[in-house]
Coordinates of C-alpha atoms in Angstrom, one line a residue:
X59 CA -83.4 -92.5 -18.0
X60 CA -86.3 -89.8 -19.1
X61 CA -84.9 -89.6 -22.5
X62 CA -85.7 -93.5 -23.0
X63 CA -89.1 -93.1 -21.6
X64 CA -90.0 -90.2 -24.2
X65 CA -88.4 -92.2 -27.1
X66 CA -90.6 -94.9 -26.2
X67 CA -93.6 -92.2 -26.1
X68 CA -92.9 -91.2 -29.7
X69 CA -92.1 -94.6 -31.1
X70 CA -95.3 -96.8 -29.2
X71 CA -97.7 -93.6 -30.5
X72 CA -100.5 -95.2 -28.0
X73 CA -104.0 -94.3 -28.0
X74 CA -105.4 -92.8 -24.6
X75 CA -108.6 -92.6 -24.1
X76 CA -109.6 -89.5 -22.0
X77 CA -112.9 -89.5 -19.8
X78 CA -112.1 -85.6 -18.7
X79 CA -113.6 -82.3 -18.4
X80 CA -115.3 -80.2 -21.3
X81 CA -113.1 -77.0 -19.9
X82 CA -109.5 -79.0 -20.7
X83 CA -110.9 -81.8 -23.2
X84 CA -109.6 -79.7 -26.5
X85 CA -106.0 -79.2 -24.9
X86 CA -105.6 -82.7 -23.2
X87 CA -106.0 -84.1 -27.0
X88 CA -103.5 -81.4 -28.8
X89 CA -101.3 -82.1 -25.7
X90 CA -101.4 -85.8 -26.2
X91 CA -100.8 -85.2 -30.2
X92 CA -97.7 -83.0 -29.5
X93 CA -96.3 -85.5 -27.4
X94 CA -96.6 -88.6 -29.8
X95 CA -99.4 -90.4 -28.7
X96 CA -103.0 -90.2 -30.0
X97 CA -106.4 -89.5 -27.9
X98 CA -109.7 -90.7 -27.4
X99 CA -112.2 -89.3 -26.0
X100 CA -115.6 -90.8 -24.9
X101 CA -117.8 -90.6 -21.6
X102 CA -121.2 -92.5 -22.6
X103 CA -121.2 -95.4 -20.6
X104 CA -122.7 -97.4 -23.8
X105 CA -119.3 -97.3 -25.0
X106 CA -116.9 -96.1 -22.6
X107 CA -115.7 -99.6 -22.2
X108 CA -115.8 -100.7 -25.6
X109 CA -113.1 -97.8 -26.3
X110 CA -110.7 -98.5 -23.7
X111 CA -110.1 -102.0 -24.8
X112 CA -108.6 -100.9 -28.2
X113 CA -106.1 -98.1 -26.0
X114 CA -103.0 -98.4 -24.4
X115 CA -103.6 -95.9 -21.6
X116 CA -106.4 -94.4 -19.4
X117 CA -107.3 -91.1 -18.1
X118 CA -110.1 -90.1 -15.7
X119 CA -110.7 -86.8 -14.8
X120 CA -113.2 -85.4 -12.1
X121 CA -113.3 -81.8 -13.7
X122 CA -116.9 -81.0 -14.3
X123 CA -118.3 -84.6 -12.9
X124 CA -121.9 -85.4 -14.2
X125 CA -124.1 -88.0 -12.9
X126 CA -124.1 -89.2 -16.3
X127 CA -120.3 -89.8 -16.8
X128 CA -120.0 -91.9 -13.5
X129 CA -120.7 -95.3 -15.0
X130 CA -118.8 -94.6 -17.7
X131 CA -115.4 -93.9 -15.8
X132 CA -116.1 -97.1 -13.7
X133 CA -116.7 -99.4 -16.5
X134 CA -113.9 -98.1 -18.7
X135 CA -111.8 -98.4 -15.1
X136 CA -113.0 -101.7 -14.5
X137 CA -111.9 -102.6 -18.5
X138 CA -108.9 -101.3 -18.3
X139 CA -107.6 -103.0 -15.3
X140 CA -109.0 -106.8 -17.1
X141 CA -106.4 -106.1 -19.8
X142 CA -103.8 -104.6 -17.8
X143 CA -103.8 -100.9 -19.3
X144 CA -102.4 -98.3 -17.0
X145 CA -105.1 -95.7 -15.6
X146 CA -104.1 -92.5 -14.5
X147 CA -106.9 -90.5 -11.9
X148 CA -107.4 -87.0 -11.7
X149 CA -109.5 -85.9 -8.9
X150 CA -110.2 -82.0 -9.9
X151 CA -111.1 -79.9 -6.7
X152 CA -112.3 -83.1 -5.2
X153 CA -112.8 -81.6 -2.0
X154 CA -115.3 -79.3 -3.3
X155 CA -119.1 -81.4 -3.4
X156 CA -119.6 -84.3 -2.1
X157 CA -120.8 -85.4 -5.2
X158 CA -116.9 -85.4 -6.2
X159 CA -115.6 -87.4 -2.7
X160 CA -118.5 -90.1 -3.1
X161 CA -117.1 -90.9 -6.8
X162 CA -113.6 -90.7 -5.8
X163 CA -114.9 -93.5 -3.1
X164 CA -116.6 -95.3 -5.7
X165 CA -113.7 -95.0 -8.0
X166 CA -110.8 -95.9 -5.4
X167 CA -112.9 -99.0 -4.5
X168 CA -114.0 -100.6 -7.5
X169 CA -110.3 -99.5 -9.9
X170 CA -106.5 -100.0 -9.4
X171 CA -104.8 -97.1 -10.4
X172 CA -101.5 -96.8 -11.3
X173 CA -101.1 -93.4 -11.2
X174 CA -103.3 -90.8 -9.1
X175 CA -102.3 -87.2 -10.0
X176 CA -103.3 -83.8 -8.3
X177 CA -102.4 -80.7 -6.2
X178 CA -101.5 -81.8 -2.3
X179 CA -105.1 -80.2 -1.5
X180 CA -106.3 -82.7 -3.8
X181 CA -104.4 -85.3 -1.9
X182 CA -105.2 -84.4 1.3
X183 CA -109.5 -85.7 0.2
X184 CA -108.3 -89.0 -1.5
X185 CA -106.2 -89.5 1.8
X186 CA -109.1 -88.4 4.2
X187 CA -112.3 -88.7 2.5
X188 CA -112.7 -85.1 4.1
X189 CA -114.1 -82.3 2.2
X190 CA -111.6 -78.7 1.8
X191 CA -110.3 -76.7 -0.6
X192 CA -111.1 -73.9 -2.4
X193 CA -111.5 -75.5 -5.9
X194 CA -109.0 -77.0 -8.5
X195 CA -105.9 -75.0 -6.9
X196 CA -103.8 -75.8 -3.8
X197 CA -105.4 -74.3 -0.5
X198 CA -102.5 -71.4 0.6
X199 CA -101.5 -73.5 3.5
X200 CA -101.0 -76.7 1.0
X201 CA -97.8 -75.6 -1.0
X202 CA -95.3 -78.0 -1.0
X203 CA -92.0 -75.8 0.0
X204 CA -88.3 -76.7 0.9
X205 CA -89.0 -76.4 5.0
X206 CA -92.1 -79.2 4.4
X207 CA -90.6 -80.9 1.6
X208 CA -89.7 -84.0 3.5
X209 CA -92.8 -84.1 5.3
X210 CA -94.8 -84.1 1.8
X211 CA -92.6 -86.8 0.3
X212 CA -93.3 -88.9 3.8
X213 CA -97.0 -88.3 3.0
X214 CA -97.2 -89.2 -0.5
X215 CA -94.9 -92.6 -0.1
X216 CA -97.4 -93.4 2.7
X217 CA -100.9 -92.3 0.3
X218 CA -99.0 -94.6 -2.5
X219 CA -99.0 -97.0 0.1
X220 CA -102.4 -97.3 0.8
X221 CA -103.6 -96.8 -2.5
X222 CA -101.3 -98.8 -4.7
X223 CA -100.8 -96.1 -6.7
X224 CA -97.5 -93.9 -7.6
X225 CA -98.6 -90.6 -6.0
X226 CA -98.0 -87.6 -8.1
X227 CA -98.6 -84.4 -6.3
X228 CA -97.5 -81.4 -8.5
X229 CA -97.4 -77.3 -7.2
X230 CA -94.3 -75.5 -7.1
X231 CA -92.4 -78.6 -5.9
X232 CA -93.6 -81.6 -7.7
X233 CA -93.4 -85.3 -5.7
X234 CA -93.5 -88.3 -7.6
X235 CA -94.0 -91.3 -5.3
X236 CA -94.6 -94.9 -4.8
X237 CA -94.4 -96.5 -1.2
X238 CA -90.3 -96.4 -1.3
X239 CA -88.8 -93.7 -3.5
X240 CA -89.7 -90.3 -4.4
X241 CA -88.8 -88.2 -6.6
X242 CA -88.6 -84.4 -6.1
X243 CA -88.9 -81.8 -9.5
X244 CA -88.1 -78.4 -9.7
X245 CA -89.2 -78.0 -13.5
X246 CA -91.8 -75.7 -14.4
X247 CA -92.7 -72.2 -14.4
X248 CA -95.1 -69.9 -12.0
X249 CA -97.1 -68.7 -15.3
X250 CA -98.2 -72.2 -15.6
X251 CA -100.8 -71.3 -13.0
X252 CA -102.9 -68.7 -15.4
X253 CA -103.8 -71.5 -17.8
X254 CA -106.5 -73.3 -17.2
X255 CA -105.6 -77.0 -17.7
X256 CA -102.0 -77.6 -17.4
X257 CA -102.7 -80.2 -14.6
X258 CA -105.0 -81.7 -16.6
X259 CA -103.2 -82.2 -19.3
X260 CA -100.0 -83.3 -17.5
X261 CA -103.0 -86.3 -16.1
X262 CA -103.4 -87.4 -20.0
X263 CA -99.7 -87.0 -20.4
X264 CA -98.9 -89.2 -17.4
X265 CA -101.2 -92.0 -19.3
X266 CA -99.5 -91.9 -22.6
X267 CA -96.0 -92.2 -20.6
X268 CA -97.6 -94.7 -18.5
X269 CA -98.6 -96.7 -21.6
X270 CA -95.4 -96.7 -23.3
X271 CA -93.3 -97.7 -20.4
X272 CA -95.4 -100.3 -19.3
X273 CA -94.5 -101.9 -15.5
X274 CA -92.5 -98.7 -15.0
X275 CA -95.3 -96.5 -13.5
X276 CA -93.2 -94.4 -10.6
X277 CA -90.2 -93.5 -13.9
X278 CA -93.3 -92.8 -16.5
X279 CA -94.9 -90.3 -13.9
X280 CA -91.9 -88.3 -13.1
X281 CA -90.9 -88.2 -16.4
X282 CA -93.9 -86.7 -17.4
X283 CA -94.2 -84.3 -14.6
X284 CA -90.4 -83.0 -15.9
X285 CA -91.8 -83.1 -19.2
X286 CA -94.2 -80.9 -18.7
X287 CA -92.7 -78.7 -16.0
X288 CA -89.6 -78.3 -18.9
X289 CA -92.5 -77.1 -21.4
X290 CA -93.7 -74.4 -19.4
X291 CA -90.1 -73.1 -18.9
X292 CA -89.4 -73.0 -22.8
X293 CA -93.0 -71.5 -23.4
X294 CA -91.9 -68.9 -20.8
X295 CA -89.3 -67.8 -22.7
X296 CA -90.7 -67.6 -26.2
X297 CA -93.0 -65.3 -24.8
X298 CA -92.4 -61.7 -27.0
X299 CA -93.4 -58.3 -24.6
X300 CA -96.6 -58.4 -26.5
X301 CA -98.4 -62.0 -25.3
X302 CA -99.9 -63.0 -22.3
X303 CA -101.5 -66.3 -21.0
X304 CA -103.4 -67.1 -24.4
X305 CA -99.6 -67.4 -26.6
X306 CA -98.1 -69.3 -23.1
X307 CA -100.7 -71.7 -23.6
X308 CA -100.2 -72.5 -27.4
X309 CA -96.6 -72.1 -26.6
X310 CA -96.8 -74.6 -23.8
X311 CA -97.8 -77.3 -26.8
X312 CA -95.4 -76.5 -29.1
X313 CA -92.4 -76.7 -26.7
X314 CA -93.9 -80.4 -26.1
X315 CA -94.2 -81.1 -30.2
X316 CA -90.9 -80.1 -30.3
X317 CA -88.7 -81.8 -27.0
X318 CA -86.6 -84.6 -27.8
X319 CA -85.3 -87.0 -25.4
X320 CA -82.3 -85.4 -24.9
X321 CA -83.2 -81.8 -24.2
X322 CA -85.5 -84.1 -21.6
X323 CA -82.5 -85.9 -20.2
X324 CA -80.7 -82.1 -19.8
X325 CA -83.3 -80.4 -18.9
X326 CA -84.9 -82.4 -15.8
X327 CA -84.6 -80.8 -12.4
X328 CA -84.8 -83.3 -9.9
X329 CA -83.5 -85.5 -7.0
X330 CA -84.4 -88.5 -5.3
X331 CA -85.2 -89.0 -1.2

């Protein structure tokens, strides 16, 4: 099934426009390019909109939120869900600021998302409107693990429920979820942790899958959470002695240039509850 939905990624080649952060903005766009598709990116609300009409997918990213940037990730929301392109959310350390749960309110209220990706810490605000959290990582006491791994997959089915949105919640057990099925992933690698923006660029990821697979929004998710997850394994072991978390990271993208459907297909670690 995942090796269809990457073929589609490198045949479709769509154009995802990115409203994201200025620490992850440079990797979301290589990441995009090594997977097939082609990225946008552009957070002035004088044009925000205007761009998303001519892409197939859409990312928003809370990273470094401005006040500037907040009109532009609602219109180009608003535009994208008029002509039916998929947007993906990703609400960075939303538990933080206020600032951050105020435009997640805004954003859950005014845009139909069909994917909403982030750490279960992350989760926890968009469920709650509560603040928490100690930034853009999982809190220690939200780690999804194999005694509360049934409990987590209850709780995203139920946030996909309420949200309309396929729940990705990724950490060292990854849960892809819409109100009925969910799918649980075992790709990825512990290393993954000490570069900045692998979540991120999973988020841009999600949207170019998303937009290639069109009405498939719970398979295009999990396909690029194993995607990704895969990556960082085959980074891992190109690592020589020598490198550290700056060659992982480069790594990380050329592992994505270079999958093909069918190391995809092999590679995938998951099951279905």
């Amino acid at each position: 099934m995942f090796s269809e939905l990457l073929a589609n990624v490198r045949a479709a080649g769509p154009l995802v426009h990115n409203i994201t952060n200025y620490v992850t903005a440079n990797d979301c766009a290589n990441l995009l390019l090594a997977c097939g598709a082609w990225p946008i990116m552009a957070d002035d609300a004088r044009e925000s909109a205007e761009v998303t009409a001519r892409c197939g997918g859409l990312h928003l990213n809370l990273g470094t939120l401005h006040e500037r940037t907040v009109p532009a990730l609602l219109a180009s929301g608003r535009e994208a869900n008029a002509r039916g392109i998929p947007v993906v959310l990703d609400p960075v350390g939303v538990g933080v600021s206020r600032f951050r749960r105020e435009t997640l309110a805004r954003l859950l209220g005014e845009v139909r998302f069909a994917v909403i990706r982030g750490n279960l810490s992350e989760m926890r605000t968009v469920a709650s409107g509560q603040g928490g959290g100690r930034g853009v990582d999982a809190g220690g006491s939200d780690q999804v693990t194999e005694g509360t791994l049934d409990e987590a997959a209850a709780f995203a089915k139920a946030l996909s429920a309420r949200t309309g949105a396929v729940i990705a919640m990724t950490g060292a057990i990854d849960i892809v979820a819409d109100s009925g099925t969910a799918f649980c992933i075992r790709n990825g690698h512990p290393m993954m942790r000490r570069v900045t923006g692998t979540g991120c660029q999973l988020s841009a990821l999600t949207a170019a899958f998303a937009a290639a697979n069109p009405g498939r929004a719970l398979e295009a998710a999990a396909a690029a959470v194993c995607a990704m997850g895969l990556c960082g394994e085959i980074a891992h072991r190109l690592l020589t002695p020598e490198e550290g978390n700056a060659a992982y990271r480069g790594h990380i993208i050329d592992a994505m240039y270079r999958l093909t459907p069918e190391q995809l297909e092999e590679g995938a670690r998951y099951e279905m509850r």
